[in-house]
Short mmCIF file of C-alpha atoms in Angstrom, two decimals:
data_model
loop_
_atom_site.label_atom_id
_atom_site.label_comp_id
_atom_site.label_asym_id
_atom_site.label_seq_id
_atom_site.Cartn_x
_atom_site.Cartn_y
_atom_site.Cartn_z
CA MET A 1 191.14 194.12 266.86
CA THR A 2 194.30 193.51 268.86
CA ALA A 3 195.31 189.93 269.29
CA THR A 4 196.35 188.78 272.73
CA THR A 5 199.41 186.94 271.48
CA GLU A 6 202.98 187.89 272.15
CA PRO A 7 203.66 191.57 271.36
CA ILE A 8 205.48 192.19 268.09
CA VAL A 9 207.60 194.93 269.60
CA SER A 10 208.53 194.83 273.23
CA VAL A 11 210.72 197.47 274.85
CA ARG A 12 211.87 196.54 278.34
CA ASN A 13 213.45 198.87 280.87
CA ALA A 14 215.08 200.86 278.11
CA CYS A 15 217.61 203.46 279.22
CA CYS A 16 219.63 205.54 276.85
CA MET A 17 222.35 208.05 277.59
CA LEU A 18 223.25 210.48 274.82
CA GLY A 19 225.99 213.02 275.42
CA GLY A 20 225.80 212.55 279.18
CA LYS A 21 222.05 213.13 279.18
CA ARG A 22 219.49 210.48 280.08
CA VAL A 23 217.27 210.50 277.00
CA LEU A 24 215.34 207.34 277.86
CA ASP A 25 214.59 206.50 281.46
CA GLU A 26 213.28 202.98 282.17
CA VAL A 27 210.85 202.87 279.26
CA ASN A 28 208.54 199.88 278.85
CA LEU A 29 206.33 199.48 275.79
CA ASP A 30 204.53 196.57 274.13
CA VAL A 31 203.06 196.89 270.66
CA GLU A 32 200.60 194.20 269.57
CA ARG A 33 200.32 192.90 266.03
CA GLY A 34 198.24 195.23 263.83
CA GLN A 35 198.31 198.07 266.33
CA VAL A 36 198.99 201.67 265.38
CA VAL A 37 200.82 203.40 268.19
CA VAL A 38 201.47 207.13 268.01
CA LEU A 39 204.18 208.69 270.17
CA ILE A 40 203.68 212.33 271.08
CA GLY A 41 205.28 214.72 273.50
CA PRO A 42 207.38 217.86 273.68
CA SER A 43 210.66 217.94 271.77
CA GLY A 44 213.50 216.35 273.69
CA ALA A 45 211.08 213.91 275.32
CA GLY A 46 212.87 210.90 273.81
CA LYS A 47 210.24 209.87 271.22
CA THR A 48 212.67 209.66 268.32
CA THR A 49 215.34 207.94 270.43
CA LEU A 50 212.80 205.33 271.53
CA LEU A 51 211.74 204.76 267.92
CA ARG A 52 215.34 204.54 266.68
CA SER A 53 216.27 202.11 269.42
CA ILE A 54 213.64 199.67 268.11
CA ASN A 55 215.79 198.93 265.03
CA HIS A 56 219.04 199.65 266.82
CA LEU A 57 219.88 202.90 265.06
CA GLU A 58 220.32 204.09 268.63
CA GLU A 59 222.01 201.84 271.15
CA LEU A 60 220.48 201.43 274.59
CA SER A 61 222.71 201.83 277.64
CA SER A 62 220.61 199.20 279.37
CA GLY A 63 217.38 197.36 278.79
CA GLU A 64 216.26 195.35 275.82
CA VAL A 65 214.21 195.62 272.65
CA LEU A 66 212.51 192.48 271.34
CA VAL A 67 211.01 192.32 267.86
CA GLY A 68 208.90 189.22 267.28
CA GLY A 69 210.28 187.88 270.56
CA VAL A 70 213.91 188.19 269.39
CA SER A 71 216.33 190.72 270.83
CA ILE A 72 217.49 193.30 268.30
CA ALA A 73 220.94 193.66 269.83
CA HIS A 74 221.79 190.50 271.73
CA GLY A 75 222.22 186.82 270.95
CA ALA A 76 221.11 183.81 272.94
CA HIS A 77 223.73 184.23 275.65
CA GLY A 78 223.25 187.95 276.08
CA LYS A 79 226.27 188.72 273.95
CA LYS A 80 226.08 191.53 271.42
CA ILE A 81 225.34 190.20 267.94
CA GLY A 82 227.59 190.95 264.97
CA THR A 83 226.83 193.34 262.12
CA THR A 84 225.62 190.59 259.78
CA GLU A 85 223.14 189.21 262.28
CA LEU A 86 222.00 192.74 263.17
CA ALA A 87 221.40 193.41 259.46
CA ARG A 88 219.35 190.19 259.23
CA ARG A 89 217.17 191.18 262.17
CA ARG A 90 216.63 194.67 260.82
CA ARG A 91 215.04 193.33 257.61
CA GLU A 92 211.76 192.82 259.42
CA ILE A 93 211.56 196.42 260.59
CA GLY A 94 210.72 199.17 258.14
CA PHE A 95 211.92 202.67 258.99
CA VAL A 96 210.72 205.93 257.47
CA PHE A 97 212.92 208.95 258.15
CA GLN A 98 212.02 212.57 258.66
CA HIS A 99 214.28 213.56 255.77
CA PHE A 100 213.32 210.57 253.55
CA ASN A 101 216.96 209.55 252.94
CA LEU A 102 216.22 208.20 249.48
CA PHE A 103 219.25 207.02 247.53
CA PRO A 104 219.92 209.95 245.17
CA HIS A 105 221.86 207.90 242.62
CA MET A 106 218.90 205.64 241.90
CA THR A 107 215.49 206.17 240.33
CA ALA A 108 212.38 205.87 242.50
CA CYS A 109 211.88 202.34 241.23
CA GLU A 110 215.50 201.32 241.93
CA ASN A 111 215.20 202.76 245.41
CA VAL A 112 212.33 200.36 246.03
CA TRP A 113 213.73 197.19 244.42
CA ASN A 114 217.34 197.62 245.51
CA ALA A 115 217.17 196.12 249.00
CA PRO A 116 214.93 193.15 248.07
CA VAL A 117 217.47 192.22 245.39
CA ARG A 118 220.69 192.97 247.30
CA VAL A 119 219.54 191.81 250.72
CA LEU A 120 216.89 189.15 250.11
CA GLY A 121 218.30 187.92 246.81
CA GLN A 122 214.99 188.31 244.96
CA PRO A 123 215.26 188.02 241.17
CA LYS A 124 215.51 191.50 239.68
CA ALA A 125 212.49 191.13 237.38
CA GLU A 126 210.26 190.03 240.23
CA ALA A 127 211.54 192.76 242.57
CA ARG A 128 210.95 195.38 239.87
CA GLN A 129 207.41 194.14 239.39
CA ASN A 130 206.81 194.42 243.14
CA ALA A 131 208.39 197.85 243.20
CA LEU A 132 206.08 199.12 240.46
CA ALA A 133 203.08 197.70 242.31
CA LEU A 134 204.20 199.41 245.53
CA LEU A 135 204.77 202.73 243.74
CA ASP A 136 201.28 202.38 242.31
CA ARG A 137 199.95 201.82 245.82
CA VAL A 138 201.48 205.08 247.04
CA GLY A 139 200.15 206.84 243.92
CA LEU A 140 203.48 207.26 242.14
CA ALA A 141 203.35 204.72 239.31
CA ASP A 142 204.16 207.47 236.83
CA LYS A 143 207.26 208.54 238.78
CA ALA A 144 209.03 205.15 238.69
CA ASP A 145 211.88 206.44 236.53
CA SER A 146 212.29 209.80 238.25
CA ARG A 147 215.27 210.61 240.43
CA PRO A 148 214.63 211.71 244.01
CA SER A 149 215.90 215.18 243.06
CA GLN A 150 213.06 215.47 240.54
CA LEU A 151 210.38 214.65 243.12
CA SER A 152 208.64 216.88 245.64
CA GLY A 153 209.13 216.21 249.34
CA GLY A 154 205.77 214.50 249.64
CA GLN A 155 206.53 212.28 246.67
CA GLN A 156 209.96 211.43 248.07
CA GLN A 157 208.44 210.41 251.38
CA ARG A 158 205.89 208.20 249.63
CA VAL A 159 208.73 206.50 247.71
CA ALA A 160 210.53 206.04 251.03
CA ILE A 161 207.46 204.31 252.46
CA ALA A 162 207.28 202.05 249.40
CA ARG A 163 210.99 201.29 249.81
CA ALA A 164 210.47 200.18 253.40
CA LEU A 165 207.38 198.13 252.48
CA ALA A 166 209.29 196.30 249.75
CA MET A 167 211.13 194.33 252.44
CA ARG A 168 207.73 193.07 253.71
CA PRO A 169 208.41 194.26 257.25
CA ARG A 170 206.44 193.02 260.26
CA VAL A 171 206.42 196.49 261.74
CA MET A 172 206.83 199.98 260.29
CA LEU A 173 208.46 202.79 262.24
CA PHE A 174 207.85 206.42 261.23
CA ASP A 175 210.06 209.20 262.58
CA GLU A 176 208.20 212.48 262.11
CA PRO A 177 207.44 211.56 258.48
CA THR A 178 205.71 214.85 257.67
CA SER A 179 207.80 217.33 259.66
CA ALA A 180 210.09 218.19 256.76
CA LEU A 181 207.25 218.69 254.30
CA ASP A 182 205.49 221.77 253.03
CA VAL A 183 201.97 221.96 254.43
CA GLU A 184 200.26 221.07 251.17
CA MET A 185 202.16 217.78 250.95
CA VAL A 186 201.46 216.52 254.45
CA GLY A 187 198.05 215.16 253.49
CA GLU A 188 199.25 212.84 250.72
CA VAL A 189 201.77 211.17 253.03
CA LEU A 190 199.28 210.80 255.89
CA GLU A 191 196.77 209.30 253.45
CA VAL A 192 199.27 206.55 252.56
CA MET A 193 199.88 205.93 256.26
CA ARG A 194 196.11 205.75 256.98
CA GLU A 195 195.79 203.21 254.18
CA LEU A 196 198.53 201.12 255.77
CA ALA A 197 196.82 201.32 259.15
CA ARG A 198 193.57 200.11 257.57
CA GLU A 199 195.48 197.15 256.14
CA GLN A 200 196.44 196.14 259.68
CA MET A 201 200.13 197.03 259.36
CA THR A 202 201.75 197.30 262.77
CA MET A 203 202.98 200.88 263.05
CA VAL A 204 204.82 203.03 265.55
CA VAL A 205 204.65 206.68 264.58
CA VAL A 206 206.34 209.74 266.04
CA THR A 207 204.37 212.74 264.85
CA HIS A 208 202.95 216.12 265.70
CA GLU A 209 199.93 215.56 263.46
CA MET A 210 197.18 215.33 266.07
CA ARG A 211 194.43 214.79 263.49
CA PHE A 212 196.26 211.68 262.28
CA ALA A 213 196.80 210.52 265.85
CA ARG A 214 193.13 210.96 266.61
CA ASP A 215 191.79 209.07 263.57
CA ALA A 216 194.42 206.42 262.91
CA ALA A 217 195.93 205.46 266.24
CA ASP A 218 194.81 202.62 268.44
CA ARG A 219 196.94 203.97 271.26
CA ILE A 220 198.61 207.25 271.95
CA ILE A 221 201.68 207.33 274.11
CA VAL A 222 202.75 210.60 275.65
CA MET A 223 206.42 210.97 276.52
CA ASP A 224 208.12 213.58 278.62
CA ALA A 225 211.71 213.78 279.87
CA GLY A 226 212.56 210.25 278.71
CA ARG A 227 209.56 208.58 280.30
CA ILE A 228 206.15 207.40 279.16
CA ILE A 229 203.70 209.51 281.15
CA GLU A 230 200.45 208.43 279.58
CA ASP A 231 199.25 205.57 277.38
CA ALA A 232 195.60 205.55 276.26
CA PRO A 233 193.28 205.23 273.26
CA PRO A 234 192.96 208.56 271.44
CA ASP A 235 189.34 209.33 272.42
CA GLU A 236 190.13 208.87 276.06
CA LEU A 237 193.43 210.70 275.92
CA PHE A 238 192.11 213.78 274.16
CA ALA A 239 188.89 213.90 276.21
CA HIS A 240 190.28 213.12 279.65
CA PRO A 241 194.04 213.41 279.86
CA LYS A 242 195.08 212.21 283.29
CA ASN A 243 198.57 213.59 283.59
CA GLU A 244 199.06 217.30 284.23
CA ARG A 245 201.96 217.50 281.77
CA THR A 246 199.85 215.77 279.10
CA LYS A 247 197.21 218.46 279.62
CA SER A 248 199.69 221.26 279.28
CA PHE A 249 201.30 219.62 276.21
CA LEU A 250 197.92 219.16 274.52
CA SER A 251 196.98 222.76 275.26
CA THR A 252 200.15 224.02 273.58
CA ILE A 253 199.46 222.20 270.32
CA ASN A 254 195.70 222.79 270.00
CA MET B 1 271.30 229.46 218.99
CA GLN B 2 271.76 226.22 217.23
CA PHE B 3 268.66 224.10 217.18
CA ASP B 4 269.04 220.89 215.24
CA TRP B 5 265.61 220.72 213.63
CA GLN B 6 266.35 217.57 211.78
CA PHE B 7 267.34 215.76 214.99
CA PHE B 8 264.30 217.21 216.73
CA TRP B 9 261.75 216.06 214.13
CA LYS B 10 263.38 212.67 213.88
CA SER B 11 263.36 212.19 217.64
CA LEU B 12 259.77 213.40 217.85
CA PHE B 13 258.20 211.37 215.03
CA THR B 14 260.48 208.36 214.75
CA PRO B 15 261.82 207.92 218.27
CA SER B 16 264.33 205.18 218.85
CA ASP B 17 263.25 201.87 220.32
CA THR B 18 265.04 202.74 223.56
CA PHE B 19 262.96 205.90 223.86
CA LEU B 20 259.73 204.01 223.16
CA ASP B 21 260.67 201.39 225.74
CA GLY B 22 261.17 204.21 228.22
CA LEU B 23 257.76 205.63 227.31
CA ALA B 24 256.13 202.22 227.70
CA LEU B 25 257.78 201.75 231.09
CA THR B 26 256.57 205.17 232.24
CA ILE B 27 252.99 204.30 231.30
CA GLY B 28 253.22 200.76 232.68
CA ILE B 29 254.68 201.73 236.03
CA SER B 30 252.14 204.57 236.42
CA LEU B 31 249.18 202.31 235.69
CA VAL B 32 250.25 199.41 237.89
CA ALA B 33 251.36 201.65 240.77
CA MET B 34 248.11 203.64 240.60
CA ILE B 35 245.90 200.55 240.71
CA LEU B 36 247.87 199.11 243.63
CA ALA B 37 247.87 202.51 245.36
CA ILE B 38 244.07 202.72 245.12
CA LEU B 39 243.72 199.26 246.66
CA LEU B 40 246.18 200.02 249.45
CA GLY B 41 244.66 203.48 249.93
CA LEU B 42 241.22 201.90 250.29
CA VAL B 43 242.53 199.56 252.97
CA ILE B 44 244.14 202.47 254.84
CA ALA B 45 240.95 204.56 254.53
CA LEU B 46 238.84 201.70 255.90
CA MET B 47 241.35 201.18 258.71
CA ARG B 48 240.80 204.81 259.69
CA ARG B 49 237.11 204.00 260.15
CA SER B 50 237.84 200.90 262.24
CA PRO B 51 236.17 200.53 265.63
CA PHE B 52 239.59 199.57 267.07
CA ALA B 53 241.70 202.50 268.21
CA LEU B 54 244.94 200.64 267.51
CA VAL B 55 244.02 200.05 263.86
CA ARG B 56 242.90 203.67 263.45
CA GLY B 57 246.14 204.83 265.07
CA PHE B 58 248.28 202.71 262.77
CA ALA B 59 246.55 204.14 259.70
CA SER B 60 246.96 207.71 260.94
CA VAL B 61 250.67 207.21 261.64
CA TYR B 62 251.11 205.63 258.20
CA ILE B 63 249.54 208.63 256.48
CA TRP B 64 251.51 211.06 258.64
CA VAL B 65 254.86 209.43 257.91
CA ILE B 66 254.33 208.76 254.20
CA ARG B 67 252.95 212.19 253.42
CA GLY B 68 255.58 213.86 255.53
CA THR B 69 258.62 212.41 253.78
CA PRO B 70 259.80 212.89 250.17
CA LEU B 71 259.16 210.20 247.58
CA LEU B 72 262.85 210.26 246.65
CA VAL B 73 263.88 209.36 250.19
CA GLN B 74 261.25 206.63 250.36
CA LEU B 75 262.45 205.15 247.07
CA VAL B 76 266.08 205.00 248.13
CA ILE B 77 265.11 203.46 251.48
CA ILE B 78 262.96 200.81 249.81
CA TYR B 79 265.43 199.95 247.06
CA THR B 80 268.89 200.50 248.52
CA GLY B 81 268.31 200.92 252.25
CA PHE B 82 266.31 197.74 252.81
CA ALA B 83 268.89 195.72 250.89
CA ALA B 84 271.77 197.30 252.79
CA VAL B 85 270.49 196.24 256.20
CA GLY B 86 269.21 192.92 254.91
CA ILE B 87 265.46 193.53 255.31
CA TYR B 88 264.57 192.89 251.68
CA GLN B 89 266.51 192.69 248.47
CA PHE B 90 264.69 193.17 245.16
CA ASN B 91 265.79 190.71 242.48
CA ASP B 92 265.09 190.61 238.76
CA VAL B 93 262.19 188.27 238.13
CA SER B 94 260.31 187.03 235.11
CA LEU B 95 256.55 187.39 235.35
CA LEU B 96 254.16 186.22 232.60
CA GLY B 97 257.00 186.26 230.10
CA LEU B 98 257.93 189.81 231.10
CA SER B 99 261.24 190.36 232.80
CA LEU B 100 260.88 192.75 235.71
CA LYS B 101 264.05 194.49 236.80
CA ALA B 102 264.68 194.82 240.53
CA ALA B 103 264.60 198.61 240.27
CA VAL B 104 261.23 198.51 238.49
CA GLN B 105 259.73 196.43 241.28
CA ALA B 106 261.08 198.81 243.88
CA ALA B 107 259.73 201.73 241.86
CA VAL B 108 256.21 200.27 241.76
CA VAL B 109 256.30 199.54 245.48
CA GLY B 110 257.64 203.01 246.26
CA LEU B 111 255.08 204.83 244.14
CA MET B 112 252.29 202.64 245.49
CA VAL B 113 253.20 203.31 249.11
CA ASN B 114 253.70 207.03 248.54
CA GLU B 115 250.48 207.53 246.58
CA SER B 116 248.37 205.29 248.84
CA ALA B 117 248.65 207.78 251.71
CA TYR B 118 247.23 210.58 249.58
CA ILE B 119 244.58 208.30 248.09
CA ALA B 120 243.52 207.15 251.56
CA GLU B 121 242.73 210.79 252.33
CA ILE B 122 240.83 211.21 249.06
CA ILE B 123 238.76 208.11 249.80
CA ARG B 124 238.14 209.26 253.37
CA ALA B 125 236.90 212.64 252.15
CA GLY B 126 234.69 210.86 249.61
CA LEU B 127 233.11 208.57 252.20
CA ASP B 128 232.66 211.50 254.59
CA SER B 129 230.81 213.41 251.87
CA VAL B 130 227.91 210.96 252.01
CA PRO B 131 225.31 212.10 254.56
CA LYS B 132 224.79 209.97 257.68
CA GLY B 133 221.16 209.45 256.70
CA GLN B 134 222.27 207.35 253.73
CA PHE B 135 224.12 204.93 256.01
CA GLU B 136 221.09 204.75 258.31
CA ALA B 137 218.61 204.23 255.46
CA ALA B 138 220.70 201.41 254.01
CA ALA B 139 221.21 199.82 257.43
CA SER B 140 217.49 200.01 258.20
CA LEU B 141 216.82 198.01 255.03
CA GLY B 142 218.95 195.20 256.40
CA MET B 143 222.13 195.83 254.45
CA THR B 144 225.35 194.48 255.94
CA PRO B 145 228.25 196.99 256.10
CA GLY B 146 229.74 195.45 252.94
CA LYS B 147 226.55 195.74 250.87
CA LEU B 148 225.86 199.17 252.25
CA MET B 149 229.28 200.35 251.05
CA ARG B 150 229.06 198.57 247.69
CA TRP B 151 225.58 199.67 246.63
CA ILE B 152 224.86 202.89 248.51
CA ILE B 153 227.93 204.70 249.82
CA VAL B 154 230.69 204.05 247.28
CA PRO B 155 228.62 204.94 244.19
CA GLN B 156 227.74 208.28 245.78
CA SER B 157 231.24 209.03 247.04
CA LEU B 158 232.80 208.29 243.63
CA ARG B 159 231.53 211.63 242.42
CA VAL B 160 233.69 213.31 245.03
CA MET B 161 236.63 210.90 244.73
CA VAL B 162 237.13 210.54 240.98
CA PRO B 163 238.32 214.08 240.13
CA PRO B 164 241.14 214.14 242.73
CA LEU B 165 242.04 210.51 241.93
CA GLY B 166 242.39 211.47 238.28
CA ASN B 167 244.59 214.38 239.23
CA SER B 168 246.70 212.00 241.32
CA PHE B 169 247.25 209.80 238.31
CA ASN B 170 248.15 212.80 236.22
CA GLY B 171 250.72 213.75 238.82
CA MET B 172 252.03 210.22 239.08
CA MET B 173 252.84 209.98 235.36
CA LYS B 174 255.10 213.01 235.74
CA THR B 175 256.54 211.85 239.07
CA THR B 176 257.87 208.68 237.41
CA SER B 177 260.76 210.84 236.18
CA VAL B 178 262.08 210.68 239.76
CA LEU B 179 262.57 206.93 239.32
CA SER B 180 265.68 207.61 237.24
CA VAL B 181 267.46 208.06 240.57
CA ILE B 182 267.24 204.36 241.35
CA GLY B 183 268.11 203.49 237.76
CA VAL B 184 264.71 202.71 236.28
CA SER B 185 265.06 203.26 232.55
CA GLU B 186 261.79 205.16 232.15
CA MET B 187 261.39 208.06 229.76
CA PHE B 188 263.47 210.56 231.75
CA LEU B 189 266.51 208.33 232.19
CA VAL B 190 266.36 207.28 228.54
CA THR B 191 266.19 210.92 227.48
CA GLN B 192 269.17 211.71 229.66
CA SER B 193 271.26 208.98 228.12
CA ILE B 194 270.31 210.08 224.60
CA SER B 195 271.26 213.58 225.62
CA SER B 196 274.71 212.62 226.82
CA ALA B 197 275.31 210.42 223.79
CA THR B 198 274.30 213.06 221.22
CA PHE B 199 274.86 216.39 223.08
CA HIS B 200 271.45 217.46 221.72
CA THR B 201 270.27 218.16 225.26
CA PHE B 202 267.78 220.89 224.43
CA GLU B 203 266.16 219.13 221.49
CA ILE B 204 265.75 215.75 223.15
CA PHE B 205 264.36 217.17 226.39
CA ILE B 206 261.82 219.24 224.41
CA VAL B 207 260.79 215.98 222.79
CA ALA B 208 260.47 214.35 226.20
CA ALA B 209 258.42 217.30 227.44
CA ILE B 210 256.08 216.94 224.46
CA TYR B 211 255.62 213.25 225.19
CA TYR B 212 254.84 213.92 228.88
CA LEU B 213 252.38 216.60 227.80
CA ALA B 214 250.75 214.18 225.35
CA LEU B 215 250.37 211.58 228.10
CA THR B 216 248.74 213.95 230.56
CA THR B 217 246.54 215.48 227.85
CA ILE B 218 245.26 212.10 226.74
CA TRP B 219 244.57 211.29 230.37
CA THR B 220 242.63 214.55 230.76
CA PHE B 221 240.31 213.38 227.98
CA ILE B 222 239.91 209.95 229.54
CA GLN B 223 239.22 211.49 232.93
CA ALA B 224 236.61 213.82 231.41
CA TRP B 225 234.92 210.83 229.82
CA ILE B 226 234.89 208.93 233.14
CA GLU B 227 233.55 211.91 235.07
CA ASN B 228 230.81 212.67 232.56
CA ARG B 229 229.78 209.05 232.47
CA LEU B 230 229.65 208.97 236.25
CA ALA B 231 227.63 212.17 236.37
CA ARG B 232 225.17 210.66 233.93
CA GLN B 233 224.84 207.53 236.03
CA LEU B 234 224.22 209.63 239.11
CA GLY B 235 221.64 211.64 237.22
CA ILE B 236 223.57 214.90 237.23
CA GLU B 237 223.71 216.96 234.08
CA GLN B 238 227.09 218.58 234.29
CA ARG B 239 229.63 218.86 231.56
CA VAL B 240 233.00 220.49 231.79
CA SER B 241 234.45 221.41 228.45
CA ILE B 242 237.85 220.02 227.57
CA VAL B 243 239.27 223.50 227.06
CA SER B 244 238.30 224.63 230.53
CA ARG B 245 239.71 221.37 231.92
CA LEU B 246 243.06 221.80 230.22
CA LEU B 247 243.32 225.44 231.19
CA GLY B 248 242.34 224.69 234.77
CA ALA B 249 239.08 226.65 235.04
CA ARG B 250 237.37 223.80 236.84
CA ARG B 251 236.72 225.27 240.26
CA ALA B 252 233.83 227.45 239.16
CA ALA B 253 232.22 224.58 237.30
CA ALA B 254 232.54 222.30 240.31
CA ALA B 255 230.95 224.85 242.61
CA ALA B 256 227.91 225.05 240.35
CA THR B 257 227.35 221.29 240.56
CA PRO B 258 223.92 220.53 241.97
CA THR B 259 224.02 218.85 245.34
CA LEU B 260 223.14 215.20 245.73
CA GLN B 261 221.19 215.91 248.91
CA PRO B 262 217.47 215.39 248.53
CA HIS B 263 215.59 218.61 248.97
CA GLY B 264 212.71 218.73 251.36
#
C-alpha cells in the first residue's frame, strides 16, 4: 500500500523551543504518500507542535521540514523564504484545527470556496460547484447557506475539513479534530476522516481516539517529552508495545 | 429678554450665502480629513504590527505625541509655526477648479494628523479583536498576509471598528469649529462674523447650534444604516433603534451582541 518513493512529508532533526522549553527534541519522521499516521502521547509531548511545524504554523529552532521534497521554511540557499512564497507552499497542506476556526462572516459554502477563488484564482462558479460537491461529501449539502454559528460543532468541523480539501492538498494535517466536540458528534467527524483514509489521502492526525487509530492508521507514532519513542503499525503497537512509557500511556487511556 | 424672532427664523430657514459656504466648508473639511485620517491611521496601525522594532517604536511615539497634545496647538504649529521657521508654507492653490485657501489645507492636514492617532488605536483594537485562530486558518489555506487581511481579518474587525469610527467622525464635525483660530471660514467663524455685524449674538449662535445638531443627527442615521448593513453581512441580527442611539443607550445593546466566535 505504501509506495517506496520519496516521502511526502519529511521532518529532519526538528527541534523547537517554546517559552524556554524544549518542545521538540531531534524529531525525525517520514510520511509516505497515502499513509495515515496517527500521533499519540501524553499532553505536552509535542504532538501538536510537530504537526503545526509541518505547515510552519510553528517555527523550528533547528532542523527542517520537507513537503514533497521542498523545504517549508527555507529557499534554495538555506535562506528563510518570504511570506508570499511561504503562502504558496502552504497551499498543498491542508490543516484541520481543534477549534475548527471557520470564518464566521461567511456561509459554509463561502468558507469552502473562498480560498480556491482568492488564492488559486479559480472562477467563482466553478469553485462554488466544487464547494457544494465537497459539502455533499461530508454530508452537509443542505447546510451550504448556513453560517458557522448556526451549525453544531461536528458540522462545523466537517465544513472545516471540506474547506481544507477544496485546496486539493497533497497531505492533510488534523490537530485533535474531535477534542472540542460533544461525544455524540465525534463519530460523524471520524467517519469523514475514515472515508478520506480509504481514498488514499495522506494524513497526519493528532488524536486521543484510540478506536480511530486502531482501524484507520497505517502507523502509530508515540511521542513523549518532545521525542518519538515508538513507531509501529497499530496491531503491533497495541499488542506488544516495546517502550515502557508507551505501555504506561496506553494503560492510562484504556 | 429681547429675542429677535424674525432674525432667528430668517437666519434658520434662509441663511445667507456666507453661512451656507461656512456650512459646506465644515462638511467638506470633515469628510476629507476623516478619509485621510482613516488611511493614515491604517498605516500607523499596521506599523505597530511591524516585525521591525524601529517601525513599531516610531508608530508608538507618533500616537503618544499626537494624542498627548491639543489639536489647537498642533494646528498653530502646522499652519503658523512651520511657516515661521521655514519648514513649510501653505499657499492658496486651485485644485479641480476649486480654490483651496492655505488655511483650509493646513486645517485638513491638522485634523488628519490629530485624528489618525486615535483611529490607529481603533483599528488596532479591531484587528486585535479577531481571534488568532482566524489568522492561522487563513494562513494554512495559503493566503498571503495581504489577502488574509482583505478577506478574513478586516471584514470581521469592521464590526468592532465601525461604531467608534463613526463616533470619531461625529466628534470631528464639531471639532471643526476650532479651525476658526487659524482663520478657516467654516460655520463657527462665519457665525461669529455675522454676530459681530448684527449684534444678534444669541440668535445666530442658536442657529449655528441647530445646524451642528442637524449634521450630527443626520450622521447618526447614516451610521446606523452602515452598522445594520454590516451586521446583516456578518450574519448578526442586531438592531439598535434610532431613539436609543440618539439618547446614548447603546452600551446595553452592544453588550447583548452575540459573539462572532464559533461555539464548540
